[in-house]
Each structure stands twice: as structure tokens, then as C-alpha cells.
Tab-separated table of N, CA and C in Angstrom:
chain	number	residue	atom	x	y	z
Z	83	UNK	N	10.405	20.079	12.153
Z	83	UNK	CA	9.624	20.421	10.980
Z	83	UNK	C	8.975	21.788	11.215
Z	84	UNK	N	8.537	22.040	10.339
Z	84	UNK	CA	7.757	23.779	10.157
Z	84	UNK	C	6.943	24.120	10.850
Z	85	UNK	N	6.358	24.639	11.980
Z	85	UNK	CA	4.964	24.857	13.279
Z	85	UNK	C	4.011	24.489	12.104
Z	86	UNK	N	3.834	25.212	10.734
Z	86	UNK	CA	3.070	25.667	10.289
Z	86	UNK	C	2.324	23.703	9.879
Z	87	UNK	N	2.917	22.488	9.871
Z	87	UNK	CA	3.053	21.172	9.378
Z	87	UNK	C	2.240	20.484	10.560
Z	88	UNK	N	2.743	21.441	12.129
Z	88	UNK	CA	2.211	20.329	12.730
Z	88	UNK	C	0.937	20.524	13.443
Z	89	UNK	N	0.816	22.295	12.943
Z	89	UNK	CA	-0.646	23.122	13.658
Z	89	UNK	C	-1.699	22.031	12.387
Z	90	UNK	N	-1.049	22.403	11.236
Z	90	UNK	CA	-2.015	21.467	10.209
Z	90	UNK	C	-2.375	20.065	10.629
Z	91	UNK	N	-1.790	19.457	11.683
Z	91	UNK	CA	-1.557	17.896	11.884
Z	91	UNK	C	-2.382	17.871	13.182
Z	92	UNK	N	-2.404	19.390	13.424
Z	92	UNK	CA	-3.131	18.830	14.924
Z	92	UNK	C	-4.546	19.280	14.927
Z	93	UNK	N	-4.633	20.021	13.689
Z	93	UNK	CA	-6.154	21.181	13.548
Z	93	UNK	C	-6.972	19.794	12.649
Z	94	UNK	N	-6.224	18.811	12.015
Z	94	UNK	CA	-6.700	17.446	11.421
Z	94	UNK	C	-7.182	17.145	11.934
Z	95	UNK	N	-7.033	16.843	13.206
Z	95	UNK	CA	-7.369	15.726	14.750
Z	95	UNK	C	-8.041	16.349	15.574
Z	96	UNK	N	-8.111	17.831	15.834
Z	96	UNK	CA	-9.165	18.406	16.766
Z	96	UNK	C	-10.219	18.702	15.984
Z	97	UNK	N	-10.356	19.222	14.767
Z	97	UNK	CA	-11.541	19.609	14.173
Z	97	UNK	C	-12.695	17.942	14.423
Z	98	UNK	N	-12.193	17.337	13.727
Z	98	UNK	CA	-13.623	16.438	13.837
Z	98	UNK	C	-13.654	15.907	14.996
Z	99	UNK	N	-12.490	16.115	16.268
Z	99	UNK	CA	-13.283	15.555	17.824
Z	99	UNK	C	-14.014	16.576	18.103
Z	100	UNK	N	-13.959	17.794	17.575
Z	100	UNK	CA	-14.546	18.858	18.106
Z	100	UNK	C	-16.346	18.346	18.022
Z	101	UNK	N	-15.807	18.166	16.316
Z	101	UNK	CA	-17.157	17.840	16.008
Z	101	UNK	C	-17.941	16.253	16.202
Z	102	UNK	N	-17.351	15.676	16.881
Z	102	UNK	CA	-17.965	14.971	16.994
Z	102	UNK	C	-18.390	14.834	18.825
Z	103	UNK	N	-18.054	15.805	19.431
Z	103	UNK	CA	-18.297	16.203	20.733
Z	103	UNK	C	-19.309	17.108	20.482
Z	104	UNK	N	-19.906	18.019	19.598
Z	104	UNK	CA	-20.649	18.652	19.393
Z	104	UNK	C	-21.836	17.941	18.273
Z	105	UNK	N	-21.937	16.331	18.268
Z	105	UNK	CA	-22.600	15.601	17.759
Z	105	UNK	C	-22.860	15.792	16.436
Z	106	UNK	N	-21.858	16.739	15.675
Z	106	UNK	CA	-22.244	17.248	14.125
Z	106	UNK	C	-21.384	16.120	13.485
Z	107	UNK	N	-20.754	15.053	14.107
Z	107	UNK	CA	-19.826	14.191	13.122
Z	107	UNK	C	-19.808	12.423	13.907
Z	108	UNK	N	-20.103	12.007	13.623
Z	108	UNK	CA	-20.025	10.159	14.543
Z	108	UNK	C	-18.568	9.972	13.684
Z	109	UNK	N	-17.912	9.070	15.479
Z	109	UNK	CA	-16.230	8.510	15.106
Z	109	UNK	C	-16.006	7.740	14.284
Z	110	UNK	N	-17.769	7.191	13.862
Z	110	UNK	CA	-17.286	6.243	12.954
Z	110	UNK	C	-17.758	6.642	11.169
Z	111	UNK	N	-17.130	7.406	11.343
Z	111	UNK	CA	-18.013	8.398	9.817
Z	111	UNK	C	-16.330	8.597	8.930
Z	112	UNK	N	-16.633	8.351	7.642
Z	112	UNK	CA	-15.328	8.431	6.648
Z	112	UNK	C	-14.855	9.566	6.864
Z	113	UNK	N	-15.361	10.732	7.127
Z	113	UNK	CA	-14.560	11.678	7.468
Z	113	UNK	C	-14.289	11.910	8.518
Z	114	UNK	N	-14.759	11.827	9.544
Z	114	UNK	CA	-13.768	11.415	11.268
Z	114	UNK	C	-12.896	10.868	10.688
Z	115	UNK	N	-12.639	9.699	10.401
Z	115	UNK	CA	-11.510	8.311	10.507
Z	115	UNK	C	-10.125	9.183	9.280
Z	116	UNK	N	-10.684	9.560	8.263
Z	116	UNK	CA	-9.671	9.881	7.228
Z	116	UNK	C	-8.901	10.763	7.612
Z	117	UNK	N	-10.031	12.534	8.653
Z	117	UNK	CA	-8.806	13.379	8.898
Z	117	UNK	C	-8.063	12.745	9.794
Z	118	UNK	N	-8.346	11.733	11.013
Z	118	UNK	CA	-7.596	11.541	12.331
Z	118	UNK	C	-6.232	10.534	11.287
Z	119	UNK	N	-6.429	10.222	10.249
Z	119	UNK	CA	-5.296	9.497	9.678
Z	119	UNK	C	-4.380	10.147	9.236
Z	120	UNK	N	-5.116	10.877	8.287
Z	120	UNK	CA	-3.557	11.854	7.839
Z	120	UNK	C	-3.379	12.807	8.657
Z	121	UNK	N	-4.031	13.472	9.990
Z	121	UNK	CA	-3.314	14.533	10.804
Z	121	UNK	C	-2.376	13.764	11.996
Z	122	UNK	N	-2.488	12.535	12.328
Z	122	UNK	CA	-1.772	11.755	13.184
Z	122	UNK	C	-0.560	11.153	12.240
Z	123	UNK	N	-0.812	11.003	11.104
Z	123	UNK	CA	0.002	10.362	10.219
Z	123	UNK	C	1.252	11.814	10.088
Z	124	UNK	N	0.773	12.840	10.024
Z	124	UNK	CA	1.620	14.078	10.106
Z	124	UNK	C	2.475	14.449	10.971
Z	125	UNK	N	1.898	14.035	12.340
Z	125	UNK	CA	2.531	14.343	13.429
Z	125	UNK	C	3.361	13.336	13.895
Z	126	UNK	N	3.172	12.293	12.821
Z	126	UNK	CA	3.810	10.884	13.674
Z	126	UNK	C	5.080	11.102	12.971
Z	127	UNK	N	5.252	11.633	11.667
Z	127	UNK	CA	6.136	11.956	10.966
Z	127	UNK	C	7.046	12.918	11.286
Z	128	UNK	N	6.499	14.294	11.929
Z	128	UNK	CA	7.515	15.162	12.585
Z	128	UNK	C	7.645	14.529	14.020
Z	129	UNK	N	7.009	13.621	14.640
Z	129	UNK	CA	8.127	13.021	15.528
Z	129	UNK	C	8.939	12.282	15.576
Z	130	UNK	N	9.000	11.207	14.304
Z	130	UNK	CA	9.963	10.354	13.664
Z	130	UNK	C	11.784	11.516	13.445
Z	131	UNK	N	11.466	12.663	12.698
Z	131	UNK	CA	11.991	13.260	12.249
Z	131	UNK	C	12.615	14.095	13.527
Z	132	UNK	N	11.876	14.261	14.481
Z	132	UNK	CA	12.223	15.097	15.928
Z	132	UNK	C	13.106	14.375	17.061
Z	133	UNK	N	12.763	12.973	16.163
Z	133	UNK	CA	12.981	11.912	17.599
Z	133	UNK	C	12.732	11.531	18.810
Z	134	UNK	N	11.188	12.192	18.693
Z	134	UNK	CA	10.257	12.275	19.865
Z	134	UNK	C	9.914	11.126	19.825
Z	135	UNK	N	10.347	9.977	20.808
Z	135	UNK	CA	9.669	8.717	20.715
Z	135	UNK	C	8.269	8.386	21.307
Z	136	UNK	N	8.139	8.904	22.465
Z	136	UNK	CA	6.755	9.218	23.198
Z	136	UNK	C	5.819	9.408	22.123
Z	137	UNK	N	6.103	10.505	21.860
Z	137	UNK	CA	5.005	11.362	20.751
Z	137	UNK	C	4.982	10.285	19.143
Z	138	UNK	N	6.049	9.498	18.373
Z	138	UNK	CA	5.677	9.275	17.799
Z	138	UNK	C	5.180	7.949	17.870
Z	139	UNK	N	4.814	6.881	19.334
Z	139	UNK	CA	4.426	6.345	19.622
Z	139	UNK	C	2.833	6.447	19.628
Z	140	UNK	N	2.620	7.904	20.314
Z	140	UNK	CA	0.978	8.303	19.990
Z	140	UNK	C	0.451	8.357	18.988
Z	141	UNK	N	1.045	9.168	18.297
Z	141	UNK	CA	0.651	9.638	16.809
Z	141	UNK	C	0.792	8.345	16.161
Z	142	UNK	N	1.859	7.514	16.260
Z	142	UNK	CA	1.856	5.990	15.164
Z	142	UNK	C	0.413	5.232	15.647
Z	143	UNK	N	0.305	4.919	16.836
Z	143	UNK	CA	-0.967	4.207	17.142
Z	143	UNK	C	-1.647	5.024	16.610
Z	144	UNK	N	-2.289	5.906	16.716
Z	144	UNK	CA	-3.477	6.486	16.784
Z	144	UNK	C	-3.751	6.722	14.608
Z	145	UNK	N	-2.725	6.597	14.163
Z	145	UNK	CA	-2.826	6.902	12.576
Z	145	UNK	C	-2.845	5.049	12.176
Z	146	UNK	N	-2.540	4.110	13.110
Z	146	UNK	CA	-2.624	2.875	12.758
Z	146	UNK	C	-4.187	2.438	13.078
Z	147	UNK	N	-4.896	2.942	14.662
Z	147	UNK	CA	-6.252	2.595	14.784
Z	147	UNK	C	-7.180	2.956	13.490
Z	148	UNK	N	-6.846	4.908	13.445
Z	148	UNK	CA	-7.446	5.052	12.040
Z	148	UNK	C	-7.830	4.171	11.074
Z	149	UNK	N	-6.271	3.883	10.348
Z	149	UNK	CA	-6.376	3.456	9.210
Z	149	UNK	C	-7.156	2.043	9.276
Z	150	UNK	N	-7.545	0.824	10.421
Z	150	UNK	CA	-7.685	-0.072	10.193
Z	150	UNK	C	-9.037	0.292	10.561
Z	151	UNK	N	-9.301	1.074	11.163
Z	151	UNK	CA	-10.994	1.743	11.242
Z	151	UNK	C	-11.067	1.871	10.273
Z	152	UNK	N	-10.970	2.533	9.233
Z	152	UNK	CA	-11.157	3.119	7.562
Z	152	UNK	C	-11.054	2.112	6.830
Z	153	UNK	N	-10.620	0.651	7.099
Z	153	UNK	CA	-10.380	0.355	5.685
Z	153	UNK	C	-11.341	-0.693	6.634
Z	154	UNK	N	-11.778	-1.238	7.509
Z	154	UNK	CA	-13.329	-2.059	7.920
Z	154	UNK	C	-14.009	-1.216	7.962
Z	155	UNK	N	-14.588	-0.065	8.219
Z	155	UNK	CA	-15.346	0.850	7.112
Z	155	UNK	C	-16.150	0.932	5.838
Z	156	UNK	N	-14.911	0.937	5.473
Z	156	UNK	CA	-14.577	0.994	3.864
Z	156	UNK	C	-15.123	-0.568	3.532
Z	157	UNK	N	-14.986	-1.419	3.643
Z	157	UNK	CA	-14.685	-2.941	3.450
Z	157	UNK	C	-16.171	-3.558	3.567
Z	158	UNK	N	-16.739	-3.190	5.162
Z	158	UNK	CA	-18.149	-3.223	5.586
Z	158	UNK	C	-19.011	-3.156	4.317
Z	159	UNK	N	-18.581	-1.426	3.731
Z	159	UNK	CA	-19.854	-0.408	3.144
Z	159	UNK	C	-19.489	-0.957	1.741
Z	160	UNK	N	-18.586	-1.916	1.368
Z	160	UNK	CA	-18.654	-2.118	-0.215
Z	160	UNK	C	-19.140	-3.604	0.043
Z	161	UNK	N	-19.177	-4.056	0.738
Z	161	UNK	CA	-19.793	-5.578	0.933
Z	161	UNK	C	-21.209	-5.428	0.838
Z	162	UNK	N	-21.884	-4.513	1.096
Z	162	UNK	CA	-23.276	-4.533	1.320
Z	162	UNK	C	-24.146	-5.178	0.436
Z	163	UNK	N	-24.952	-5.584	0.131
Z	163	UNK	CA	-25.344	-6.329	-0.751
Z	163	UNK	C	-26.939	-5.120	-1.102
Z	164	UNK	N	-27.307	-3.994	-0.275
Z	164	UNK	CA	-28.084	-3.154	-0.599
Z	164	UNK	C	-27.550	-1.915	-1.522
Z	165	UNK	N	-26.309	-1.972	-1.772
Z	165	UNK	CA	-25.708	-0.578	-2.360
Z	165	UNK	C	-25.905	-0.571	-3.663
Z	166	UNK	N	-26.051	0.467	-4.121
Z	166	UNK	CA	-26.727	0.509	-5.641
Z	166	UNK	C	-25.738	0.151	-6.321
Z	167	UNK	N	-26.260	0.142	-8.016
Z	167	UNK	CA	-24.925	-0.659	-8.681
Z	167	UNK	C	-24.048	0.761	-9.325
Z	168	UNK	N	-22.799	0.449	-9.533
Z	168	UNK	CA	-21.813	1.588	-10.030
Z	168	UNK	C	-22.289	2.056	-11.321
Z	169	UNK	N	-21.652	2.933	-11.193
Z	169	UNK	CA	-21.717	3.754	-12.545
Z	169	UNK	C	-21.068	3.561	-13.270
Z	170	UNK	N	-20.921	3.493	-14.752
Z	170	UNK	CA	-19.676	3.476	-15.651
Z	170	UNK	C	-19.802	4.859	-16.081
């Protein structure tokens, strides 16, 4: 695939460890969890496509931890019984 697909896939996944090594972001914050999904989800894809099995072994776990982080997350924060009521 294109450098330009997988610098995007990997700048997904370092930006918020960056930031969350520099305490400006917690791992467990919707935006940690969402970029590490779709930039692992990217890379898992050009290794599917590369036939890098190693690599798309990493990238598949790591876009599968994501996503099941994100959606108990997600799941947690709409259960709450303190959250205000929606908007129409």
C-alpha cells in the first residue's frame, strides 16, 4: 500500500501514546481508544494486503483490544443513570 496510508496509520497510534505519556490524554479517554482503532485498523489492513502475518497479527489485536475498549466505554458512559437527558 502507499507509505503515505501507513505513516497515517502509524501517526494514529503514536500521537495519543505520545500524549498520553505526556499526561495530556488518559488510555482510557474516547479519543485515545478511537485513534488506536482506526490507525491499527489501517495497518492491520496493509498487512493483510502485504501478507505480513506477524505484523497483521499486531495490528489485528491491538485494533480488536481498541474496539472492545470503545464500545465498554461507550456502553459504561450511556448506562449512567447521572447523564443528562438528550436533546431532540
Amino acid at each position: 500500500m502507499h507509505p503515505a496510508f501507513q505513516l497515517a496509520g502509524s501517526l494514529l497510534i503514536l500521537v495519543p501514546f505520545v500524549l498520553a505519556q505526556l499526561n495530556r490524554l488518559t488510555t482510557d479517554a474516547t479519543a485515545y481508544l478511537l485513534l488506536n482503532l482506526v490507525g491499527s485498523s489501517m495497518l492491520a489492513v496493509d498487512a493483510a494486503i502485504g501478507r505480513q502475518w506477524g505484523f497483521l497479527l499486531l495490528e489485528g489485536v491491538w485494533a480488536i483490544v481498541s474496539a472492545a475498549a470503545l464500545v465498554k466505554l461507550l456502553t459504561a458512559r450511556a448506562a449512567r443513570p447521572d447523564r443528562p437527558p438528550a436533546e431532540v
